[in-house]
Amino acid sequence: MAAPAPLSTKSSVSPFARISPDPRRHKRVVLTPLGRFMRATKQEYPCRLIDISAGGAAISSPVDVELGEHVIALFDQFGGLEGQVTRIFDGGFAYRFSMTDHRREKLVATIMFLMNKHELPGIEGRRHDRIVPHNNVQTLNIGDGPSITCKIIDVSLSGANIETGARPALHTSVTLGQLRARVMRHHDTGIAIEFLDVQQAASLKR
């Protein structure tokens, strides 16, 4: 009778299991529109996008932030992008997005659109992106509350600035006319909202 084969002393764990994945698994694209960002203190500052991917972005900032701090950056091209600061460098910071898979898919589509369009962001680009609709008086529903009348200051494919005395909490669900949205920031005359679905340009001019 043959002797039993000796037990192998090699680990059964694949060597690839010990290799840490590259945290920057999303390709970064250089796009440089101007925007604003809000810190955890609720203070807002101007900023400029340096590069962006489906997972995060690098931003130039006039102020220092803290590692792990929660921030929300707003750009006309992308709407509100929130997340946590993961890296600080001279003149800015990088942060990782916190968003649903559906929101991330929309972001990727927008990045690809801007890449293919070879858009040159800036002040002139913003003038084309934001418009004042012909009918700028609209109804606003906040959560399950009653409708209130508001004035649309300007609107883009991704969101709108609204003049209103109401100041619902950030991320509150609202409906502007028939458009579902959420509150992204407060400003002197009202609120800025982000649409849950990207709109068609023709419908915004009505």
PDB file of N, CA, C and O in Angstrom, residues 5 18 44 51 53 74 89 92 120 146 162 200:
ATOM      1  N   ALA A   5       0.322  10.772   0.659  1.00  0.00           N
ATOM      2  CA  ALA A   5       1.104  11.940   0.229  1.00  0.00           C
ATOM      3  C   ALA A   5       1.236  12.908   1.386  1.00  0.00           C
ATOM      4  O   ALA A   5       0.299  13.100   2.168  1.00  0.00           O
ATOM      5  N   ARG A  18      -3.413  39.131  -0.861  1.00  0.00           N
ATOM      6  CA  ARG A  18      -2.647  39.985   0.046  1.00  0.00           C
ATOM      7  C   ARG A  18      -2.279  41.319  -0.592  1.00  0.00           C
ATOM      8  O   ARG A  18      -1.634  42.145   0.019  1.00  0.00           O
ATOM      9  N   GLU A  44     -19.226  79.115   3.330  1.00  0.00           N
ATOM     10  CA  GLU A  44     -18.985  78.857   1.913  1.00  0.00           C
ATOM     11  C   GLU A  44     -17.768  79.620   1.420  1.00  0.00           C
ATOM     12  O   GLU A  44     -17.488  80.733   1.875  1.00  0.00           O
ATOM     13  N   ASP A  51      -9.375  68.293 -10.980  1.00  0.00           N
ATOM     14  CA  ASP A  51      -9.702  67.099 -11.755  1.00  0.00           C
ATOM     15  C   ASP A  51     -10.804  66.339 -11.028  1.00  0.00           C
ATOM     16  O   ASP A  51     -11.085  66.591  -9.854  1.00  0.00           O
ATOM     17  N   SER A  53     -13.205  62.385 -10.979  1.00  0.00           N
ATOM     18  CA  SER A  53     -13.464  61.024 -11.432  1.00  0.00           C
ATOM     19  C   SER A  53     -14.799  60.591 -10.845  1.00  0.00           C
ATOM     20  O   SER A  53     -15.459  61.366 -10.138  1.00  0.00           O
ATOM     21  N   LEU A  74     -20.265  72.730  -5.170  1.00  0.00           N
ATOM     22  CA  LEU A  74     -21.321  72.933  -6.159  1.00  0.00           C
ATOM     23  C   LEU A  74     -20.728  73.532  -7.424  1.00  0.00           C
ATOM     24  O   LEU A  74     -20.061  74.566  -7.376  1.00  0.00           O
ATOM     25  N   PHE A  89      -3.282  69.259   0.108  1.00  0.00           N
ATOM     26  CA  PHE A  89      -2.049  69.671  -0.552  1.00  0.00           C
ATOM     27  C   PHE A  89      -2.002  71.196  -0.587  1.00  0.00           C
ATOM     28  O   PHE A  89      -2.981  71.865  -0.227  1.00  0.00           O
ATOM     29  N   GLY A  92      -5.088  73.444  -1.853  1.00  0.00           N
ATOM     30  CA  GLY A  92      -6.342  72.742  -2.087  1.00  0.00           C
ATOM     31  C   GLY A  92      -6.432  71.417  -1.361  1.00  0.00           C
ATOM     32  O   GLY A  92      -5.672  71.129  -0.438  1.00  0.00           O
ATOM     33  N   LEU A 120     -14.906  74.254 -22.460  1.00  0.00           N
ATOM     34  CA  LEU A 120     -13.967  75.110 -21.748  1.00  0.00           C
ATOM     35  C   LEU A 120     -14.741  75.833 -20.665  1.00  0.00           C
ATOM     36  O   LEU A 120     -15.412  76.826 -20.924  1.00  0.00           O
ATOM     37  N   PRO A 146     -47.361  72.244   2.840  1.00  0.00           N
ATOM     38  CA  PRO A 146     -48.168  72.902   1.802  1.00  0.00           C
ATOM     39  C   PRO A 146     -47.285  73.575   0.752  1.00  0.00           C
ATOM     40  O   PRO A 146     -46.103  73.829   0.974  1.00  0.00           O
ATOM     41  N   ILE A 162     -33.332  79.626  -6.042  1.00  0.00           N
ATOM     42  CA  ILE A 162     -34.711  80.018  -5.775  1.00  0.00           C
ATOM     43  C   ILE A 162     -34.746  81.131  -4.739  1.00  0.00           C
ATOM     44  O   ILE A 162     -34.063  81.052  -3.713  1.00  0.00           O
ATOM     45  N   GLN A 200     -34.138  68.471 -19.601  1.00  0.00           N
ATOM     46  CA  GLN A 200     -33.900  68.861 -20.985  1.00  0.00           C
ATOM     47  C   GLN A 200     -33.882  70.383 -21.078  1.00  0.00           C
ATOM     48  O   GLN A 200     -34.697  71.060 -20.454  1.00  0.00           O
TER      49      GLN A 200
END
